[in-house]
Tab-separated table of C-alpha atoms and ligand atoms in Angstrom:
chain	number	residue	atom	x	y	z
A	233	MET	CA	5.388	14.593	-27.650
A	234	SER	CA	1.836	15.074	-28.558
A	235	LEU	CA	0.962	19.151	-28.939
A	236	GLU	CA	-2.865	19.770	-28.651
A	237	GLN	CA	-2.382	22.632	-31.702
A	238	PRO	CA	0.357	22.126	-33.799
A	239	MET	CA	2.516	25.183	-35.477
A	240	THR	CA	0.881	24.151	-39.118
A	241	ALA	CA	-2.536	25.338	-38.132
A	242	SER	CA	-3.836	26.723	-41.389
A	243	THR	CA	-5.267	29.318	-39.772
A	244	HIS	CA	-1.970	31.140	-38.879
A	245	THR	CA	-1.015	34.260	-40.810
A	246	GLY	CA	1.472	37.081	-40.119
A	247	LEU	CA	4.415	36.322	-37.848
A	248	ARG	CA	2.517	32.857	-36.423
A	249	GLN	CA	2.868	31.672	-39.981
A	250	ARG	CA	6.445	32.571	-40.803
A	251	LEU	CA	7.656	31.076	-37.753
A	252	CYS	CA	6.272	28.254	-38.665
A	253	ASP	CA	7.049	27.365	-42.125
A	254	GLY	CA	8.832	30.593	-43.679
A	255	PRO	CA	12.531	30.880	-44.348
A	256	PRO	CA	14.291	31.613	-41.143
A	257	LEU	CA	14.075	34.949	-39.734
A	258	VAL	CA	17.075	37.521	-38.938
A	259	GLY	CA	16.187	39.914	-36.391
A	260	THR	CA	17.837	42.245	-33.830
A	261	PHE	CA	17.629	44.436	-30.756
A	262	VAL	CA	15.854	47.717	-30.153
A	263	THR	CA	16.588	49.487	-27.248
A	264	VAL	CA	16.863	53.056	-28.661
A	265	PRO	CA	13.040	53.948	-29.363
A	266	ARG	CA	13.577	55.863	-32.090
A	267	VAL	CA	11.626	55.433	-36.025
A	268	GLU	CA	14.836	55.779	-37.482
A	269	ILE	CA	16.847	52.634	-36.081
A	270	LEU	CA	13.771	50.626	-36.837
A	271	GLU	CA	13.616	52.088	-40.637
A	272	ILE	CA	17.604	51.658	-40.651
A	273	ALA	CA	17.315	48.167	-40.047
A	274	ALA	CA	14.544	47.562	-42.790
A	275	VAL	CA	16.711	49.128	-45.589
A	276	SER	CA	19.614	47.460	-44.106
A	277	GLY	CA	17.462	43.693	-44.581
A	278	PHE	CA	16.656	42.614	-40.972
A	279	ASP	CA	12.944	40.863	-41.210
A	280	LEU	CA	12.355	41.895	-37.893
A	281	VAL	CA	12.743	44.190	-34.576
A	282	VAL	CA	12.245	43.002	-31.045
A	283	LEU	CA	11.426	46.560	-29.581
A	284	ASP	CA	12.877	45.579	-25.826
A	285	LEU	CA	10.590	47.030	-22.986
A	286	GLU	CA	12.952	44.462	-20.676
A	287	HIS	CA	16.097	46.545	-21.180
A	288	GLY	CA	15.582	49.632	-23.438
A	289	PRO	CA	14.629	53.219	-21.523
A	290	PHE	CA	11.157	53.321	-22.732
A	291	GLY	CA	7.231	52.553	-22.067
A	292	VAL	CA	4.457	51.417	-24.173
A	293	GLU	CA	3.557	55.075	-24.699
A	294	ALA	CA	6.499	54.585	-26.828
A	295	LEU	CA	5.269	51.424	-29.290
A	296	PRO	CA	2.525	52.803	-31.245
A	297	ALA	CA	4.674	55.128	-33.230
A	298	LEU	CA	7.890	52.556	-33.705
A	299	ILE	CA	5.270	49.673	-34.481
A	300	ALA	CA	3.679	51.499	-36.990
A	301	ALA	CA	7.332	52.702	-38.000
A	302	GLY	CA	8.710	49.435	-38.598
A	303	GLN	CA	5.341	47.453	-40.028
A	304	GLY	CA	5.584	50.820	-42.381
A	305	ALA	CA	8.868	50.059	-43.657
A	306	GLY	CA	8.206	46.087	-44.097
A	307	LEU	CA	9.838	44.607	-40.786
A	308	ALA	CA	7.826	42.597	-38.388
A	309	VAL	CA	7.733	44.403	-34.951
A	310	VAL	CA	7.888	41.826	-31.705
A	311	VAL	CA	8.186	43.660	-28.041
A	312	ARG	CA	9.917	42.133	-25.164
A	313	VAL	CA	7.740	43.233	-22.365
A	314	ALA	CA	9.532	43.604	-18.739
A	315	GLU	CA	7.397	40.774	-16.784
A	316	ASN	CA	5.227	37.923	-17.520
A	317	SER	CA	1.445	39.873	-16.569
A	318	GLU	CA	-1.467	39.942	-18.420
A	319	GLN	CA	-1.624	43.695	-18.150
A	320	ALA	CA	2.199	44.208	-20.028
A	321	ILE	CA	1.208	41.625	-22.582
A	322	GLY	CA	-1.947	43.005	-23.490
A	323	ALA	CA	-1.010	46.467	-23.634
A	324	VAL	CA	1.894	45.528	-26.286
A	325	LEU	CA	-0.601	43.122	-28.329
A	326	ASP	CA	-3.319	46.339	-28.690
A	327	ALA	CA	-0.767	48.515	-29.526
A	328	GLY	CA	-0.085	45.908	-32.593
A	329	ALA	CA	2.907	44.362	-31.551
A	330	ASP	CA	2.995	41.222	-34.746
A	331	GLY	CA	4.445	39.191	-31.517
A	332	VAL	CA	5.345	38.923	-28.071
A	333	LEU	CA	8.183	38.104	-26.476
A	334	ILE	CA	8.249	37.137	-22.427
A	335	PRO	CA	11.504	36.769	-20.788
A	336	HIS	CA	12.304	34.618	-18.134
A	337	VAL	CA	10.107	31.995	-18.426
A	338	ASN	CA	11.709	29.065	-15.753
A	339	ASN	CA	8.508	26.416	-16.362
A	340	ALA	CA	5.722	25.219	-18.154
A	341	ALA	CA	3.192	26.837	-15.729
A	342	ALA	CA	4.781	30.668	-16.765
A	343	ALA	CA	4.425	29.040	-20.051
A	344	GLY	CA	1.135	28.725	-19.907
A	345	ALA	CA	0.212	31.624	-17.778
A	346	ALA	CA	1.833	33.900	-21.008
A	347	VAL	CA	-0.240	32.311	-23.482
A	348	ARG	CA	-3.114	32.439	-21.948
A	349	ALA	CA	-2.409	36.923	-21.172
A	350	ALA	CA	-1.817	36.621	-25.448
A	351	ARG	CA	-4.718	35.011	-26.489
A	352	MET	CA	-8.236	36.059	-26.646
A	353	PRO	CA	-11.027	33.776	-24.600
A	354	PRO	CA	-11.440	31.101	-24.455
A	355	ALA	CA	-8.034	29.911	-25.616
A	356	GLY	CA	-6.788	32.711	-23.263
A	357	THR	CA	-7.783	36.058	-20.530
A	358	ARG	CA	-6.730	39.220	-23.006
A	359	SER	CA	-9.245	41.521	-21.821
A	360	LEU	CA	-11.185	42.582	-25.646
A	361	HIS	CA	-10.916	46.220	-26.755
A	362	ALA	CA	-11.938	46.777	-29.976
A	363	TRP	CA	-10.947	50.278	-30.690
A	364	ILE	CA	-7.388	49.941	-29.782
A	365	ARG	CA	-5.032	50.567	-32.592
A	366	ALA	CA	-4.386	46.691	-32.712
A	367	ALA	CA	-7.844	46.722	-33.979
A	368	ARG	CA	-7.837	49.728	-36.599
A	369	TYR	CA	-9.518	51.734	-33.777
A	370	GLY	CA	-12.641	50.096	-34.384
A	371	ALA	CA	-12.698	49.859	-38.220
A	372	ASP	CA	-11.880	45.867	-37.893
A	373	PRO	CA	-15.232	43.903	-36.802
A	374	ASP	CA	-13.731	40.612	-36.911
A	375	TYR	CA	-10.862	41.829	-34.452
A	376	ALA	CA	-12.247	39.654	-31.770
A	377	ALA	CA	-12.243	36.532	-34.119
A	378	THR	CA	-9.125	36.858	-35.623
A	379	ALA	CA	-6.681	38.246	-33.140
A	380	ASP	CA	-5.103	35.486	-32.293
A	381	ASN	CA	-4.263	34.448	-35.720
A	382	GLY	CA	-1.236	36.901	-36.284
A	383	VAL	CA	-0.037	37.499	-32.945
A	384	ALA	CA	3.626	35.096	-32.350
A	385	VAL	CA	4.138	34.401	-28.272
A	386	LEU	CA	7.493	33.501	-27.537
A	387	VAL	CA	8.761	32.334	-24.635
A	388	MET	CA	12.189	33.099	-23.125
A	389	ALA	CA	14.252	30.503	-21.900
A	390	GLU	CA	17.361	31.767	-20.252
A	391	GLY	CA	17.622	29.745	-16.981
A	392	GLN	CA	18.607	25.962	-15.905
A	393	GLU	CA	15.285	25.464	-14.596
A	394	ALA	CA	13.644	26.460	-18.009
A	395	ILE	CA	16.157	23.908	-19.549
A	396	ARG	CA	14.971	21.419	-16.974
A	397	ASP	CA	10.985	21.881	-17.917
A	398	LEU	CA	11.537	22.427	-21.562
A	399	PRO	CA	8.971	19.012	-22.731
A	400	GLY	CA	6.699	20.921	-20.296
A	401	ILE	CA	7.366	24.353	-22.075
A	402	LEU	CA	7.070	22.880	-25.586
A	403	ALA	CA	3.772	21.516	-24.452
A	404	THR	CA	2.013	24.691	-24.111
A	405	PRO	CA	-1.188	24.735	-26.135
A	406	ASP	CA	-1.063	27.656	-28.762
A	407	LEU	CA	2.394	28.994	-27.915
A	408	ASP	CA	4.621	29.580	-31.153
A	409	ALA	CA	8.777	29.529	-30.606
A	410	VAL	CA	10.742	29.231	-27.341
A	411	PHE	CA	13.738	31.401	-27.809
A	412	VAL	CA	17.043	30.972	-25.922
A	413	GLY	CA	18.796	34.300	-23.689
A	414	PRO	CA	22.475	32.800	-23.382
A	415	MET	CA	23.090	36.004	-21.648
A	416	ASP	CA	21.004	35.249	-18.883
A	417	LEU	CA	21.455	31.300	-19.604
A	418	SER	CA	25.505	31.649	-19.004
A	419	ALA	CA	24.618	33.277	-15.377
A	420	SER	CA	22.598	30.654	-14.922
A	421	LEU	CA	25.231	28.002	-15.051
A	422	GLY	CA	27.685	30.103	-12.826
A	423	LEU	CA	29.148	31.403	-16.267
A	424	THR	CA	28.557	34.753	-16.135
A	425	GLY	CA	28.895	36.510	-19.921
A	426	GLN	CA	30.223	34.203	-21.529
A	427	PRO	CA	27.530	33.186	-23.934
A	428	GLY	CA	29.898	30.998	-26.313
A	429	HIS	CA	30.689	29.247	-23.471
A	430	PRO	CA	30.293	25.359	-24.534
A	431	ARG	CA	28.154	24.481	-21.621
A	432	VAL	CA	25.936	27.321	-22.704
A	433	THR	CA	25.829	26.006	-26.108
A	434	ALA	CA	25.298	22.602	-25.772
A	435	LEU	CA	22.418	23.605	-23.682
A	436	ALA	CA	20.698	26.050	-26.314
A	437	GLY	CA	21.331	23.759	-28.815
A	438	GLU	CA	19.202	21.557	-27.067
A	439	VAL	CA	16.626	23.827	-26.833
A	440	LEU	CA	16.667	24.411	-30.494
A	441	THR	CA	16.685	20.489	-31.074
A	442	GLY	CA	13.903	20.279	-28.791
A	443	ALA	CA	11.412	22.908	-30.562
A	444	ALA	CA	11.865	21.646	-33.511
A	445	ALA	CA	10.578	18.071	-32.588
A	446	GLY	CA	8.066	19.416	-30.313
A	447	GLY	CA	6.431	21.334	-33.283
A	448	ARG	CA	7.466	24.677	-32.105
A	449	ALA	CA	9.783	27.572	-33.628
A	450	GLY	CA	13.660	27.692	-32.156
A	451	GLY	CA	14.903	31.555	-31.416
A	452	ILE	CA	17.838	32.234	-29.723
A	453	PHE	CA	19.799	36.107	-29.360
A	454	ALA	CA	23.424	35.708	-30.872
A	455	PRO	CA	25.436	38.721	-29.547
A	456	THR	CA	27.244	38.681	-33.143
A	457	VAL	CA	26.925	37.668	-36.283
A	458	GLU	CA	29.344	34.598	-36.162
A	459	GLN	CA	27.545	32.381	-33.530
A	460	ALA	CA	24.591	34.068	-35.469
A	461	ALA	CA	25.270	31.756	-38.388
A	462	THR	CA	26.373	28.582	-36.402
A	463	TRP	CA	22.439	29.150	-34.915
A	464	PHE	CA	21.573	28.932	-37.986
A	465	ALA	CA	23.327	25.828	-39.241
A	466	ALA	CA	21.766	24.194	-36.078
A	467	GLY	CA	18.450	24.830	-37.839
A	468	ALA	CA	16.868	28.037	-35.618
A	469	ARG	CA	13.870	29.540	-37.142
A	470	LEU	CA	14.811	33.519	-35.817
A	471	VAL	CA	18.190	34.521	-34.751
A	472	VAL	CA	18.439	38.153	-33.322
A	473	VAL	CA	21.891	38.866	-33.385
A	474	SER	CA	22.878	41.762	-31.957
A	475	VAL	CA	21.545	45.460	-30.657
A	476	ASP	CA	21.330	48.320	-31.511
A	477	THR	CA	23.336	49.882	-29.698
A	478	ASP	CA	26.299	47.703	-30.148
A	479	LEU	CA	25.875	47.973	-34.129
A	480	THR	CA	26.226	51.247	-33.883
A	481	ARG	CA	29.016	51.369	-31.607
A	482	ARG	CA	30.572	48.830	-34.061
A	483	GLY	CA	30.192	50.749	-37.021
A	484	PHE	CA	31.183	54.445	-35.107
A	485	ALA	CA	34.308	52.414	-34.220
A	486	ALA	CA	35.210	50.794	-37.361
A	487	ALA	CA	34.528	54.438	-39.154
A	488	ARG	CA	37.188	55.992	-36.766
A	489	ASP	CA	39.639	52.682	-36.640
A	490	ALA	CA	39.996	53.187	-40.644
A	491	LEU	CA	40.505	56.947	-40.446
A	492	ASP	CA	43.058	55.758	-37.844
A	493	ASP	CA	45.064	53.618	-40.619
A	494	LEU	CA	44.260	55.945	-43.613
A	495	THR	CA	45.539	59.651	-41.845
A	496	PRO	CA	48.444	59.008	-40.085
A	497	SER	CA	47.919	62.740	-38.818
A	498	ILE	CA	44.620	62.370	-36.782
A	499	ARG	CA	45.827	58.869	-35.172
A	500	ARG	CA	45.480	58.247	-31.906
A	501	PRO	CA	48.116	57.287	-29.590
A	502	THR	CA	46.732	54.793	-27.973
A	503	ARG	CA	44.036	52.864	-30.031
A	504	ARG	CA	40.669	53.108	-27.843
A	505	SER	CA	38.128	50.873	-30.466
A	506	ASN	CA	36.793	47.943	-29.008
A	507	VAL	CA	34.735	46.897	-31.991
A	508	ASP	CA	36.420	43.614	-31.813
A	509	ARG	CA	34.856	42.517	-28.789
B	602	3PY	C1	19.763	36.850	-23.131
B	602	3PY	O1	20.492	36.408	-23.892
B	602	3PY	O2	19.886	36.629	-21.702
B	602	3PY	C2	19.075	37.755	-23.379
B	602	3PY	O3	17.731	38.275	-22.665
B	602	3PY	C3	19.329	38.768	-25.109
B	602	3PY	O4	18.524	39.924	-24.947
B	603	MG	MG1	18.109	37.868	-20.682
């Protein structure tokens, strides 16, 4: 496959460079828009968080504080936009995100539109504002020239159409990563809610292999750490493991279950934990 701009471009910095040739990255989705959640992810050893504007109950107004807190704690902060539009993508990059994750990118045309929205002219069509957070409020005189260097663009392959057009998506100039959404992929195969189904994992594996062969980073969401481990073994450059809500619920449930085991006097008659599900 010929690529106009391979990922090894020496100008790449930050998350772009880490996706390209750094150690594999471990992330998690954040749907609870609290500084504390990001700081807990950081002290727990995560490399990256994805602030989720597609499924989380918050908007761009929350981003500056969350991104600042995450970056200050040492995390790379990616934002998943709710839609593939110039406005949505530009807004999260203006807020200073290290990368943007675009859901439901079903074909090469959609991938091209996403990348153009994220890149400054002449590579793309992103609107320049020199006094935004990402430009250090005007204190970065080189912002227009350097903005693209560190910003990672990750498009989600999460439907059968995207799998069919994978070569076209991978050939998109200036794209950094293709990221599999196994939940929606399972639904598109008529296997809703079965991200571990062999037909889903086979296609996901094809995306990761294809991405590596095409000079892009392959990433994937894994609902469990066990699935995450298999994806790292399959060569994933980025695995986003679970979601803040599920990790919190599992922690709560594990503590409550452990108390039941240790203290028969407070044991619930029926164990309600779903920690293993
Ligand atoms: C998916 O698996 O479809 C996702 O979008 C992960 O959140
Ligand atoms: Mg999805």
